[in-house]
Each structure stands twice: as structure tokens, then as C-alpha cells.
């Protein structure tokens, strides 16, 4: 019976993480101290129903409330809700990043790209590279309650996003081993989930044996949460025993690296270079040696990949200089004249074209300074309809219009804190590296069908490049082919397909026999 109860409490996060012992009801002294803290901050309503709760509920509520500083919550909510200073906004000066801080795969010299690639593999071989995956999102818009990484976009192989990305890590390890002659090279993979996706993500990885990676080198950790705030700036209750909370945004990654001891693990492993990206990009080149080599050669603390903006009206954030500092400026913040401005040196393309794809490099030395600047990152407001318990009546209310805010941080908010000499940007080909999965099937844009098509089209380009031919069953050459990351990371190693005809749809999972 005790074992069963422990398991239930563990699932509710009400047991000690160290020993699985059920959390005890707080002492009267502990409760009074917590109540005084929240009362002083004007947030005592969160304990309105405390006396009605059972021991486990009291323990759970106490644990959650103890993890927050109500004065800090008041402070960040006030800052986030404070209107912008219009005068300052009028003085904003936008410029593209200077040439010395950028490179483009589209027009860089082939010898430079080759050099970055080989130096990146050397860093991997030396055990200095780690990968951080931001995988907190659920597939709600895709019609799934599972973590987005579990989603299968409909490829012939039926691989999930997690599997595709795991296999790319495995392949980079193999490429580094081949180049260096070393064995058992490891790129640790740190997977950041949200509260709701933590359990299902862990289970998915276990069920699939970590997709061929060593269990000890896949570290699943959780980003933080912040309480939801009413329009009256009060912390909301989801139920009588639970605070309404929401993930703290992808900018919560910095704090989570500390609280989860991920940074400590990186330090023990001797990590110096980190690639961080979002789970929903099916084309992401995980632990890309070219990007790692480029960033390390620049000796920067943060670098970012960008793709060329499709048109002046494409609704994407842009990476540029804002008042002399690297930053991301959203589409809605840019006037039409600025959006449509042409590059003086290349009048056929846009002046401001570096679209943000949330694909970043960090030096470990920079992550060692998180404590110095994390508290300065701003919080952004998302106005939402948040179900809550009326602390006066105990009734659960489901509002019909936004009744409160969720506070979140953005991963790129750290950019303006950097000296320009410590920041760089690399432009990559959209068709090779960026295809986000945002919308439900049939939308026609950033949906499972476009993700599938982009992977199959890429495979066809690779086969064509080595002299192979892809045809559909009807004889047309429009259909694509899925090339497994286990065979090729970026189009290399496919010479065995020369003069071959591949009938699509097909999966090339291993080298074909003669």
C-alpha cells in the first residue's frame, strides 16, 4: 500500500525526489511563515482554501508556493505590464549586422565551409560539443496531446522528429570518429521539456531505447514555470489546491540549465561548445560541424543561424542591430519602408533579410556567466483566457475573454546584452535547414505535409547530386526520397547511388547492395 501511495505522490510531484518518501504536511510554523510572505506581497488569496485540503494537497500547494518569491512575481508582472516609453521607441535605429559578424552558406568560399566543417568535427572528437533541445511544446495544434517531438510527419519510415534528430547526432559522432580515428565519441543531448511533456518524453525515449544513443548521454530536464496572473495582478488558482502556472518560455532555458544541474554536467564533461535548437524543425542539422566550426573560429559567445526572408511581407522575426546591439525584431515592429528596403550592395535582395529560426550556438564560458545577467532578461505578456477558482466563492470559472496574463521569456532576449564582437550570424539555405512544424495537416503551410515534402525533396537533391535518379511509380521524377541520417548527415557518402534509379516513395536506410 505504501509503495502504491509513493508512486501516486511521485506522479503528483509530491514526494521527495531523493528518496521517494511522501511529502509531509507542513508544520504550523512553516505554514505561518509562507502565509506571512504572501500576505506581505498582497497575494495571500492563494492560501484561501488551505484548511479544506488533505495532507497531500497541503504538501503539494506548500511545495509549489515555496518555489516562488511573491515579491519577485509582483515585480516582473509590474515591469511586463508597464507601457513602453513611446519616446524611446521613436529613436530606435535598425541596421543589418556588420559583414564581419556574418557569413552565408549561399556565397561563402567552398574552402571556408570545408574548413569550418573539419574544425567542427575536431571539436566533436575532442568531446567539447553538446546539444540542447528545446522540446517543451505539445502537438495540440497538430491534433495530438503528445510532445511535439513524438510526432510522425508521415515519412515512409514513419520516424518521429525525436528519432530523426537522435540519428543525426549519432551520425555526427560517427563522422567525427572516422575523421579522428577515435572510438566512443559522445555528443551529450540535453532535452528540455515542460511540466506536461516531461513524463511522456521520458517514456517515449525509453520505449525506443534512446534511438541508439546511450541512455546516460541523453539528459531530460524540465524548464521552469511561472504563476498565471489576473488582470488585477493577483496570482490565480487552477483549483483549490493548485496554483495556475505556465512554462516560462524558451528563455527559461538559461535558468533551467542551472536548476537542473545541466551546466554542472557539461562542466564535468569538458563541454566548450553548445548547439541549441527547437524540436519542430524537421530539417535541423543537429550539432552541425560547419556551424560549430564557424562559431568557434569567430571566438564568439553566441551565434545564430538565419534563413533569407522570402519576401518583405513574410511574418518572421529578424536578427539585426537595434540601436547598435544585436537583437531580434518582430515583423510587427518594422514599418513597411524598412521591411521593403533593398540591400545597397545587392539591390535584388532585401536589406533586412536575416530571419530568425531559433537555432543558436553558445560558448560554455558564456553559460558560466548566467547568474550575472539572467535576472535582467525581460518578461513578455501573453494575454489569455485562464480558468481559475474564485477565491471568494470557491467556484471554478471558465472565462470567455482574456482574464489574465502568462509571463514568458524569449531565448533571444540575451542578445542585446552581448558585445557585438561576441555575436555572429550564419545564413543557411532554407530548403536545406528550415521547415518548422506549426500547423495541423491540410493547412498548406508549416504542416506535416510540408515537413514531409521538404525532407523528401532534400533526399532527391542529394541523390541527383551524386548522379542517381529518382522516379515515381508513374514514371515522373517529381516524388522525393527519404535518406536516413544513419546513411548521410548532409548529402555525403551517397556515391553508391551513382547511376542508380530509385523508385519513389523510398527510404534509403542503409547502403544498397550491388
Short mmCIF file of C-alpha atoms in Angstrom, two decimals:
data_model
loop_
_atom_site.label_atom_id
_atom_site.label_comp_id
_atom_site.label_asym_id
_atom_site.label_seq_id
_atom_site.Cartn_x
_atom_site.Cartn_y
_atom_site.Cartn_z
CA UNK A 1 0.00 0.00 0.00
CA UNK A 2 2.82 2.38 0.95
CA UNK A 3 4.58 1.63 -2.35
CA UNK A 4 1.42 2.42 -4.34
CA UNK A 5 0.90 5.67 -2.42
CA UNK A 6 4.52 6.67 -3.03
CA UNK A 7 4.06 6.15 -6.77
CA UNK A 8 0.88 8.24 -6.80
CA UNK A 9 2.55 11.04 -4.86
CA UNK A 10 5.61 10.83 -7.11
CA UNK A 11 3.42 11.33 -10.19
CA UNK A 12 1.90 14.35 -8.50
CA UNK A 13 5.40 15.64 -7.71
CA UNK A 14 4.55 15.39 -4.02
CA UNK A 15 7.34 13.08 -2.96
CA UNK A 16 10.96 13.79 -2.19
CA UNK A 17 12.97 13.46 -5.41
CA UNK A 18 15.85 11.96 -3.45
CA UNK A 19 14.19 9.09 -1.64
CA UNK A 20 10.59 8.81 -2.81
CA UNK A 21 9.29 9.46 0.72
CA UNK A 22 5.80 11.06 0.63
CA UNK A 23 5.90 14.78 1.34
CA UNK A 24 4.63 15.63 4.80
CA UNK A 25 2.03 18.22 5.67
CA UNK A 26 3.90 21.44 6.50
CA UNK A 27 4.24 22.34 10.17
CA UNK A 28 2.16 25.21 11.53
CA UNK A 29 5.36 27.28 11.80
CA UNK A 30 6.26 26.65 8.14
CA UNK A 31 2.74 27.48 7.01
CA UNK A 32 2.63 30.71 9.02
CA UNK A 33 5.94 31.84 7.54
CA UNK A 34 4.71 31.15 4.00
CA UNK A 35 1.38 32.90 4.66
CA UNK A 36 3.18 35.95 6.04
CA UNK A 37 5.41 36.11 2.96
CA UNK A 38 2.45 36.00 0.56
CA UNK A 39 0.32 38.32 2.72
CA UNK A 40 3.05 40.94 2.74
CA UNK A 41 3.13 40.73 -1.07
CA UNK A 42 -0.68 41.06 -1.25
CA UNK A 43 -1.05 37.53 -2.62
CA UNK A 44 -2.46 35.65 0.38
CA UNK A 45 -5.54 34.59 -1.67
CA UNK A 46 -3.54 31.60 -2.92
CA UNK A 47 -3.96 30.04 0.54
CA UNK A 48 -7.71 30.75 0.80
CA UNK A 49 -8.69 27.08 0.78
CA UNK A 50 -5.69 25.64 2.63
CA UNK A 51 -7.70 24.44 5.65
CA UNK A 52 -10.02 22.43 3.36
CA UNK A 53 -7.20 20.40 1.81
CA UNK A 54 -5.97 16.94 2.76
CA UNK A 55 -2.36 16.34 3.80
CA UNK A 56 -1.05 15.52 0.30
CA UNK A 57 -2.79 18.56 -1.21
CA UNK A 58 -1.41 20.83 1.51
CA UNK A 59 2.07 19.45 0.89
CA UNK A 60 1.74 19.96 -2.87
CA UNK A 61 0.46 23.52 -2.60
CA UNK A 62 3.09 24.41 0.00
CA UNK A 63 5.86 22.99 -2.19
CA UNK A 64 4.70 24.92 -5.26
CA UNK A 65 4.26 28.21 -3.41
CA UNK A 66 7.63 27.78 -1.70
CA UNK A 67 9.26 27.64 -5.14
CA UNK A 68 8.10 31.18 -5.91
CA UNK A 69 9.05 34.54 -4.42
CA UNK A 70 5.77 36.51 -4.49
CA UNK A 71 7.61 39.83 -4.34
CA UNK A 72 9.61 38.86 -7.43
CA UNK A 73 6.40 37.76 -9.20
CA UNK A 74 4.85 41.15 -8.40
CA UNK A 75 7.95 42.91 -9.68
CA UNK A 76 8.19 41.10 -13.03
CA UNK A 77 4.43 41.36 -13.62
CA UNK A 78 4.59 45.11 -12.98
CA UNK A 79 7.54 45.52 -15.37
CA UNK A 80 5.91 43.41 -18.08
CA UNK A 81 2.63 45.31 -17.87
CA UNK A 82 4.25 48.75 -17.75
CA UNK A 83 3.65 50.56 -21.08
CA UNK A 84 6.65 51.14 -23.32
CA UNK A 85 8.20 54.59 -23.37
CA UNK A 86 6.99 55.95 -26.71
CA UNK A 87 9.82 58.47 -26.87
CA UNK A 88 12.42 55.74 -26.78
CA UNK A 89 10.61 53.74 -29.43
CA UNK A 90 10.72 56.68 -31.85
CA UNK A 91 14.51 56.81 -31.58
CA UNK A 92 15.04 53.15 -32.49
CA UNK A 93 17.72 52.71 -35.12
CA UNK A 94 17.77 49.46 -37.11
CA UNK A 95 20.74 48.26 -39.14
CA UNK A 96 21.81 44.90 -40.60
CA UNK A 97 24.56 43.08 -38.73
CA UNK A 98 28.01 44.20 -39.94
CA UNK A 99 29.74 41.98 -42.50
CA UNK A 100 32.46 40.93 -40.09
CA UNK A 101 29.81 39.34 -37.83
CA UNK A 102 28.16 37.33 -40.58
CA UNK A 103 28.72 34.56 -43.10
CA UNK A 104 26.45 32.94 -45.65
CA UNK A 105 26.48 29.38 -46.89
CA UNK A 106 24.91 30.81 -50.04
CA UNK A 107 28.00 32.76 -51.06
CA UNK A 108 30.92 31.72 -48.78
CA UNK A 109 34.02 30.23 -50.36
CA UNK A 110 33.88 26.44 -50.50
CA UNK A 111 37.27 26.23 -48.78
CA UNK A 112 35.91 28.27 -45.84
CA UNK A 113 32.90 25.97 -45.46
CA UNK A 114 35.18 22.94 -45.69
CA UNK A 115 37.49 24.39 -43.04
CA UNK A 116 34.60 25.11 -40.65
CA UNK A 117 33.27 21.58 -41.22
CA UNK A 118 36.55 19.88 -40.36
CA UNK A 119 37.26 22.07 -37.35
CA UNK A 120 33.72 21.40 -36.11
CA UNK A 121 34.28 17.64 -36.36
CA UNK A 122 37.56 18.10 -34.46
CA UNK A 123 35.66 19.81 -31.62
CA UNK A 124 33.22 16.89 -31.55
CA UNK A 125 36.11 14.39 -31.50
CA UNK A 126 37.65 16.25 -28.55
CA UNK A 127 34.42 15.80 -26.56
CA UNK A 128 33.78 19.54 -26.43
CA UNK A 129 30.33 19.65 -28.09
CA UNK A 130 26.88 19.28 -26.52
CA UNK A 131 23.37 19.76 -27.88
CA UNK A 132 20.41 21.34 -26.07
CA UNK A 133 16.96 20.66 -27.49
CA UNK A 134 14.03 22.92 -26.58
CA UNK A 135 11.19 20.38 -26.61
CA UNK A 136 8.58 21.79 -24.25
CA UNK A 137 5.76 22.07 -26.78
CA UNK A 138 2.81 19.73 -27.14
CA UNK A 139 1.33 18.85 -30.52
CA UNK A 140 -2.01 20.49 -29.66
CA UNK A 141 -2.29 22.35 -32.97
CA UNK A 142 -1.34 19.14 -34.76
CA UNK A 143 -4.27 17.32 -33.17
CA UNK A 144 -2.08 15.47 -30.67
CA UNK A 145 -1.63 15.77 -26.91
CA UNK A 146 1.80 14.09 -27.08
CA UNK A 147 5.06 16.07 -27.02
CA UNK A 148 5.70 17.55 -30.45
CA UNK A 149 8.93 15.57 -30.79
CA UNK A 150 6.93 12.33 -30.80
CA UNK A 151 5.11 13.41 -33.95
CA UNK A 152 5.45 11.46 -37.18
CA UNK A 153 5.02 13.79 -40.18
CA UNK A 154 4.15 10.88 -42.48
CA UNK A 155 7.56 9.88 -43.81
CA UNK A 156 7.86 6.44 -45.46
CA UNK A 157 9.96 5.34 -42.47
CA UNK A 158 7.36 6.69 -40.02
CA UNK A 159 10.16 8.16 -37.89
CA UNK A 160 9.31 10.76 -35.26
CA UNK A 161 11.06 14.13 -35.03
CA UNK A 162 12.92 12.85 -31.95
CA UNK A 163 14.22 9.84 -33.88
CA UNK A 164 15.37 11.88 -36.88
CA UNK A 165 17.28 14.26 -34.60
CA UNK A 166 18.79 11.46 -32.50
CA UNK A 167 20.04 9.75 -35.65
CA UNK A 168 21.66 12.99 -36.84
CA UNK A 169 23.56 13.20 -33.54
CA UNK A 170 24.64 9.57 -33.94
CA UNK A 171 25.84 10.28 -37.48
CA UNK A 172 27.95 13.29 -36.44
CA UNK A 173 29.55 11.11 -33.76
CA UNK A 174 30.39 8.55 -36.46
CA UNK A 175 31.80 11.19 -38.82
CA UNK A 176 34.00 12.52 -36.01
CA UNK A 177 35.19 9.01 -35.17
CA UNK A 178 36.06 8.33 -38.82
CA UNK A 179 38.00 11.60 -39.14
CA UNK A 180 39.87 11.33 -35.84
CA UNK A 181 40.36 7.59 -35.54
CA UNK A 182 38.95 7.75 -32.01
CA UNK A 183 36.22 5.49 -30.66
CA UNK A 184 33.14 6.08 -28.50
CA UNK A 185 32.89 9.80 -29.22
CA UNK A 186 29.89 11.29 -27.45
CA UNK A 187 27.73 14.36 -28.05
CA UNK A 188 25.53 14.63 -24.94
CA UNK A 189 21.94 15.55 -25.74
CA UNK A 190 20.12 17.68 -23.16
CA UNK A 191 16.38 17.63 -23.82
CA UNK A 192 14.43 20.45 -22.15
CA UNK A 193 10.75 19.65 -21.62
CA UNK A 194 7.88 21.45 -19.93
CA UNK A 195 5.95 20.01 -16.98
CA UNK A 196 3.26 18.32 -19.13
CA UNK A 197 5.78 16.87 -21.61
CA UNK A 198 8.42 15.62 -19.16
CA UNK A 199 6.87 12.23 -18.37
CA UNK A 200 5.70 11.38 -21.91
CA UNK A 201 9.08 12.42 -23.37
CA UNK A 202 10.98 10.23 -20.90
CA UNK A 203 8.67 7.31 -21.64
CA UNK A 204 8.99 7.77 -25.43
CA UNK A 205 12.78 7.72 -25.25
CA UNK A 206 12.77 4.65 -23.02
CA UNK A 207 10.32 2.78 -25.27
CA UNK A 208 12.58 3.45 -28.27
CA UNK A 209 15.86 2.63 -26.46
CA UNK A 210 17.02 6.23 -26.83
CA UNK A 211 17.17 5.74 -30.61
CA UNK A 212 20.57 4.11 -30.47
CA UNK A 213 22.19 6.71 -28.23
CA UNK A 214 23.50 5.81 -24.78
CA UNK A 215 20.91 6.39 -22.06
CA UNK A 216 23.46 8.20 -19.88
CA UNK A 217 24.17 10.69 -22.67
CA UNK A 218 20.52 11.75 -23.10
CA UNK A 219 19.59 14.02 -20.20
CA UNK A 220 15.94 15.02 -19.97
CA UNK A 221 15.25 18.06 -17.80
CA UNK A 222 12.42 20.48 -17.19
CA UNK A 223 12.06 24.19 -17.77
CA UNK A 224 10.58 26.34 -15.04
CA UNK A 225 7.07 27.68 -14.62
CA UNK A 226 5.63 30.98 -13.51
CA UNK A 227 2.21 31.59 -11.96
CA UNK A 228 -0.58 32.97 -14.11
CA UNK A 229 -1.63 36.47 -13.07
CA UNK A 230 -5.12 38.01 -13.20
CA UNK A 231 -5.80 41.36 -14.82
CA UNK A 232 -5.87 42.66 -11.24
CA UNK A 233 -2.28 41.36 -10.79
CA UNK A 234 -3.30 38.54 -8.45
CA UNK A 235 -1.83 35.02 -8.67
CA UNK A 236 -4.58 32.69 -9.93
CA UNK A 237 -5.53 29.26 -8.57
CA UNK A 238 -6.29 26.47 -11.03
CA UNK A 239 -8.06 24.56 -8.27
CA UNK A 240 -8.32 24.93 -4.52
CA UNK A 241 -5.04 23.06 -4.14
CA UNK A 242 -3.13 24.12 -7.25
CA UNK A 243 -1.65 27.36 -8.49
CA UNK A 244 -2.36 28.12 -12.16
CA UNK A 245 1.07 28.02 -13.80
CA UNK A 246 2.53 28.15 -17.31
CA UNK A 247 6.01 27.37 -18.71
CA UNK A 248 8.34 30.36 -18.53
CA UNK A 249 9.04 30.46 -22.29
CA UNK A 250 12.06 29.28 -24.25
CA UNK A 251 14.06 31.98 -22.48
CA UNK A 252 13.63 29.88 -19.36
CA UNK A 253 16.38 27.68 -20.76
CA UNK A 254 19.07 29.71 -19.01
CA UNK A 255 17.65 29.30 -15.52
CA UNK A 256 16.77 25.66 -16.21
CA UNK A 257 20.40 24.89 -17.11
CA UNK A 258 21.25 25.90 -13.54
CA UNK A 259 18.38 24.42 -11.54
CA UNK A 260 18.58 21.07 -13.37
CA UNK A 261 22.37 20.84 -12.91
CA UNK A 262 22.79 20.53 -16.67
CA UNK A 263 25.53 23.15 -16.65
CA UNK A 264 27.33 21.20 -13.92
CA UNK A 265 27.13 18.06 -16.06
CA UNK A 266 28.50 19.96 -19.05
CA UNK A 267 31.40 21.24 -16.96
CA UNK A 268 32.26 17.72 -15.77
CA UNK A 269 32.29 16.50 -19.38
CA UNK A 270 34.55 19.33 -20.55
CA UNK A 271 31.96 20.84 -22.89
CA UNK A 272 33.01 24.11 -24.55
CA UNK A 273 30.54 24.49 -27.45
CA UNK A 274 26.76 24.10 -27.35
CA UNK A 275 24.21 23.89 -30.15
CA UNK A 276 20.63 24.76 -29.10
CA UNK A 277 17.52 24.47 -31.27
CA UNK A 278 13.74 23.87 -31.31
CA UNK A 279 12.20 20.44 -31.79
CA UNK A 280 9.72 21.39 -34.52
CA UNK A 281 12.26 21.92 -37.34
CA UNK A 282 12.45 18.63 -39.24
CA UNK A 283 15.48 19.77 -41.28
CA UNK A 284 17.61 20.96 -38.37
CA UNK A 285 21.28 19.98 -38.70
CA UNK A 286 21.81 18.91 -35.11
CA UNK A 287 25.38 19.53 -33.88
CA UNK A 288 26.21 20.94 -37.32
CA UNK A 289 30.01 20.80 -37.68
CA UNK A 290 30.00 23.77 -40.08
CA UNK A 291 28.10 25.99 -37.63
CA UNK A 292 30.22 24.86 -34.70
CA UNK A 293 33.45 25.42 -36.62
CA UNK A 294 32.31 28.85 -37.83
CA UNK A 295 31.25 29.98 -34.34
CA UNK A 296 34.42 28.71 -32.70
CA UNK A 297 36.59 30.36 -35.37
CA UNK A 298 34.90 33.69 -34.61
CA UNK A 299 35.53 33.15 -30.88
CA UNK A 300 32.00 34.38 -30.12
CA UNK A 301 29.77 33.67 -27.14
CA UNK A 302 26.54 33.45 -29.12
CA UNK A 303 25.93 32.76 -32.80
CA UNK A 304 22.70 32.18 -34.63
CA UNK A 305 21.59 30.60 -37.86
CA UNK A 306 19.25 32.58 -40.10
CA UNK A 307 17.49 31.95 -43.40
CA UNK A 308 16.80 34.52 -46.07
CA UNK A 309 13.41 36.15 -45.70
CA UNK A 310 11.12 35.02 -48.54
CA UNK A 311 9.53 38.43 -49.08
CA UNK A 312 9.13 41.81 -47.39
CA UNK A 313 5.74 40.68 -46.04
CA UNK A 314 6.79 37.34 -44.55
CA UNK A 315 5.83 37.38 -40.86
CA UNK A 316 9.13 36.44 -39.23
CA UNK A 317 11.40 37.98 -36.62
CA UNK A 318 14.64 39.43 -37.95
CA UNK A 319 18.12 39.29 -36.48
CA UNK A 320 19.78 42.70 -36.81
CA UNK A 321 21.32 45.59 -34.92
CA UNK A 322 18.90 47.60 -32.83
CA UNK A 323 20.48 50.76 -31.50
CA UNK A 324 23.88 49.22 -32.09
CA UNK A 325 23.13 45.95 -30.25
CA UNK A 326 22.37 42.50 -31.74
CA UNK A 327 18.67 41.78 -31.33
CA UNK A 328 15.58 40.13 -32.76
CA UNK A 329 12.89 42.49 -34.00
CA UNK A 330 9.45 41.10 -34.73
CA UNK A 331 7.71 41.67 -38.07
CA UNK A 332 5.02 43.78 -36.40
CA UNK A 333 7.65 46.21 -35.10
CA UNK A 334 9.02 47.07 -38.56
CA UNK A 335 7.39 49.66 -40.81
CA UNK A 336 6.71 48.91 -44.48
CA UNK A 337 9.51 51.10 -45.81
CA UNK A 338 12.08 49.33 -43.64
CA UNK A 339 10.71 45.88 -44.49
CA UNK A 340 10.87 46.62 -48.23
CA UNK A 341 14.28 48.34 -48.23
CA UNK A 342 16.85 46.78 -50.59
CA UNK A 343 20.48 45.96 -49.87
CA UNK A 344 22.61 48.74 -51.42
CA UNK A 345 25.30 46.23 -52.41
CA UNK A 346 22.85 43.61 -53.71
CA UNK A 347 19.76 45.52 -54.87
CA UNK A 348 17.93 42.34 -55.87
CA UNK A 349 17.62 41.22 -52.22
CA UNK A 350 16.22 42.76 -49.04
CA UNK A 351 18.39 44.85 -46.76
CA UNK A 352 16.79 43.26 -43.68
CA UNK A 353 16.52 39.58 -44.61
CA UNK A 354 18.03 37.55 -41.73
CA UNK A 355 15.01 35.56 -40.50
CA UNK A 356 15.32 34.12 -37.00
CA UNK A 357 14.87 30.31 -36.85
CA UNK A 358 15.76 29.80 -33.14
CA UNK A 359 18.93 27.87 -33.92
CA UNK A 360 21.81 29.01 -31.73
CA UNK A 361 25.39 28.41 -30.66
CA UNK A 362 26.68 29.19 -27.16
CA UNK A 363 30.18 29.09 -25.77
CA UNK A 364 30.32 27.33 -22.42
CA UNK A 365 32.24 30.28 -20.96
CA UNK A 366 29.13 32.39 -21.66
CA UNK A 367 26.82 29.92 -19.92
CA UNK A 368 29.16 30.14 -16.92
CA UNK A 369 28.01 33.77 -16.53
CA UNK A 370 24.23 33.09 -16.43
CA UNK A 371 23.96 34.30 -12.82
CA UNK A 372 25.32 37.70 -13.87
CA UNK A 373 22.57 38.51 -16.39
CA UNK A 374 19.62 36.10 -16.14
CA UNK A 375 17.76 38.40 -13.73
CA UNK A 376 17.91 41.19 -16.32
CA UNK A 377 16.04 39.27 -19.03
CA UNK A 378 12.62 40.88 -19.60
CA UNK A 379 9.33 39.05 -19.25
CA UNK A 380 6.75 39.29 -22.01
CA UNK A 381 2.99 39.28 -21.59
CA UNK A 382 0.63 36.84 -23.28
CA UNK A 383 -3.00 37.73 -22.54
CA UNK A 384 -5.02 34.53 -22.18
CA UNK A 385 -8.33 33.05 -21.09
CA UNK A 386 -7.22 31.28 -17.91
CA UNK A 387 -9.65 29.01 -16.00
CA UNK A 388 -9.45 29.78 -12.28
CA UNK A 389 -11.09 29.31 -8.91
CA UNK A 390 -12.90 32.30 -7.45
CA UNK A 391 -11.25 32.64 -4.04
CA UNK A 392 -14.42 34.22 -2.65
CA UNK A 393 -16.91 31.54 -3.67
CA UNK A 394 -14.75 28.50 -4.47
CA UNK A 395 -16.41 28.29 -7.87
CA UNK A 396 -14.36 27.33 -10.95
CA UNK A 397 -14.68 29.97 -13.65
CA UNK A 398 -14.01 29.41 -17.36
CA UNK A 399 -13.71 32.93 -18.80
CA UNK A 400 -14.99 33.83 -22.27
CA UNK A 401 -12.43 36.60 -22.78
CA UNK A 402 -8.83 37.10 -21.61
CA UNK A 403 -8.84 37.48 -17.84
CA UNK A 404 -5.15 37.33 -17.12
CA UNK A 405 -1.61 37.00 -18.35
CA UNK A 406 1.07 34.38 -18.71
CA UNK A 407 4.62 35.62 -18.36
CA UNK A 408 7.38 34.24 -20.54
CA UNK A 409 10.94 34.96 -21.54
CA UNK A 410 12.44 34.62 -25.02
CA UNK A 411 15.72 32.87 -25.65
CA UNK A 412 16.97 35.75 -27.81
CA UNK A 413 16.45 38.42 -25.14
CA UNK A 414 20.05 37.85 -24.11
CA UNK A 415 21.38 39.05 -27.49
CA UNK A 416 21.38 42.81 -26.69
CA UNK A 417 23.48 42.13 -23.60
CA UNK A 418 26.36 40.96 -25.77
CA UNK A 419 29.23 42.98 -27.12
CA UNK A 420 28.91 42.86 -30.90
CA UNK A 421 32.37 41.26 -31.09
CA UNK A 422 30.93 38.29 -29.21
CA UNK A 423 28.00 37.72 -31.59
CA UNK A 424 27.82 36.23 -35.07
CA UNK A 425 25.24 35.06 -37.58
CA UNK A 426 25.35 32.43 -40.31
CA UNK A 427 22.88 32.46 -43.19
CA UNK A 428 21.90 28.97 -44.37
CA UNK A 429 19.71 27.63 -47.16
CA UNK A 430 16.08 27.43 -46.08
CA UNK A 431 15.42 24.37 -48.25
CA UNK A 432 18.26 22.52 -46.51
CA UNK A 433 17.83 23.61 -42.92
CA UNK A 434 14.45 25.08 -42.02
CA UNK A 435 11.00 23.54 -42.20
CA UNK A 436 9.02 24.20 -39.00
CA UNK A 437 6.02 22.12 -37.94
CA UNK A 438 3.43 24.54 -36.55
CA UNK A 439 0.03 23.76 -38.05
CA UNK A 440 -2.44 20.92 -38.49
CA UNK A 441 -2.37 18.69 -41.55
CA UNK A 442 -4.05 20.28 -44.57
CA UNK A 443 -3.12 23.86 -43.64
CA UNK A 444 -0.67 24.00 -46.54
CA UNK A 445 1.98 25.92 -44.65
CA UNK A 446 4.34 24.66 -41.91
CA UNK A 447 2.26 21.50 -41.51
CA UNK A 448 3.06 17.75 -41.57
CA UNK A 449 2.74 17.64 -45.37
CA UNK A 450 5.24 20.46 -45.93
CA UNK A 451 7.65 18.90 -43.41
CA UNK A 452 7.42 15.55 -45.19
CA UNK A 453 7.82 17.13 -48.62
CA UNK A 454 10.86 19.15 -47.55
CA UNK A 455 12.65 16.05 -46.24
CA UNK A 456 11.81 14.02 -49.37
CA UNK A 457 12.81 16.88 -51.69
CA UNK A 458 16.13 17.20 -49.88
CA UNK A 459 16.76 13.48 -50.31
CA UNK A 460 16.06 13.74 -54.02
CA UNK A 461 18.52 16.64 -54.36
CA UNK A 462 21.19 14.54 -52.66
CA UNK A 463 20.56 11.56 -54.94
CA UNK A 464 20.59 13.81 -58.02
CA UNK A 465 23.88 15.38 -56.89
CA UNK A 466 25.73 12.04 -56.96
CA UNK A 467 24.32 11.03 -60.34
CA UNK A 468 21.38 8.93 -59.21
CA UNK A 469 17.80 9.25 -60.46
CA UNK A 470 14.56 9.33 -58.51
CA UNK A 471 11.33 8.44 -60.30
CA UNK A 472 7.81 7.92 -59.07
CA UNK A 473 5.87 4.75 -59.79
CA UNK A 474 4.10 6.61 -62.58
CA UNK A 475 7.44 7.41 -64.22
CA UNK A 476 7.55 11.06 -63.25
CA UNK A 477 10.56 12.41 -61.38
CA UNK A 478 8.60 14.69 -59.03
CA UNK A 479 8.48 12.40 -55.99
CA UNK A 480 11.20 12.52 -53.36
CA UNK A 481 13.15 10.02 -51.36
CA UNK A 482 13.89 9.75 -47.65
CA UNK A 483 17.60 9.39 -46.92
CA UNK A 484 18.16 8.17 -43.35
CA UNK A 485 20.52 10.25 -41.21
CA UNK A 486 22.21 6.93 -40.40
CA UNK A 487 23.44 6.90 -44.01
CA UNK A 488 24.03 10.59 -44.66
CA UNK A 489 24.07 13.70 -42.46
CA UNK A 490 24.21 16.32 -45.20
CA UNK A 491 24.40 14.52 -48.55
CA UNK A 492 27.82 12.94 -48.02
CA UNK A 493 28.53 9.23 -48.50
CA UNK A 494 25.95 8.59 -51.21
CA UNK A 495 28.30 7.79 -54.09
CA UNK A 496 26.96 4.23 -54.13
CA UNK A 497 23.76 5.68 -55.64
CA UNK A 498 25.54 6.90 -58.79
CA UNK A 499 23.76 5.66 -61.93
CA UNK A 500 21.07 4.04 -59.77
CA UNK A 501 17.36 4.61 -60.29
CA UNK A 502 15.35 4.94 -57.09
CA UNK A 503 11.63 4.33 -57.33
CA UNK A 504 9.78 6.73 -55.03
CA UNK A 505 8.47 6.82 -52.41
CA UNK A 506 11.52 5.12 -50.95
CA UNK A 507 13.65 5.07 -47.82
CA UNK A 508 17.40 4.68 -48.09
CA UNK A 509 18.20 3.33 -44.64
CA UNK A 510 21.42 1.51 -45.47
CA UNK A 511 23.90 1.22 -48.32
CA UNK A 512 22.30 -0.64 -51.19
CA UNK A 513 23.95 -3.83 -52.33
CA UNK A 514 25.14 -4.11 -55.91
#
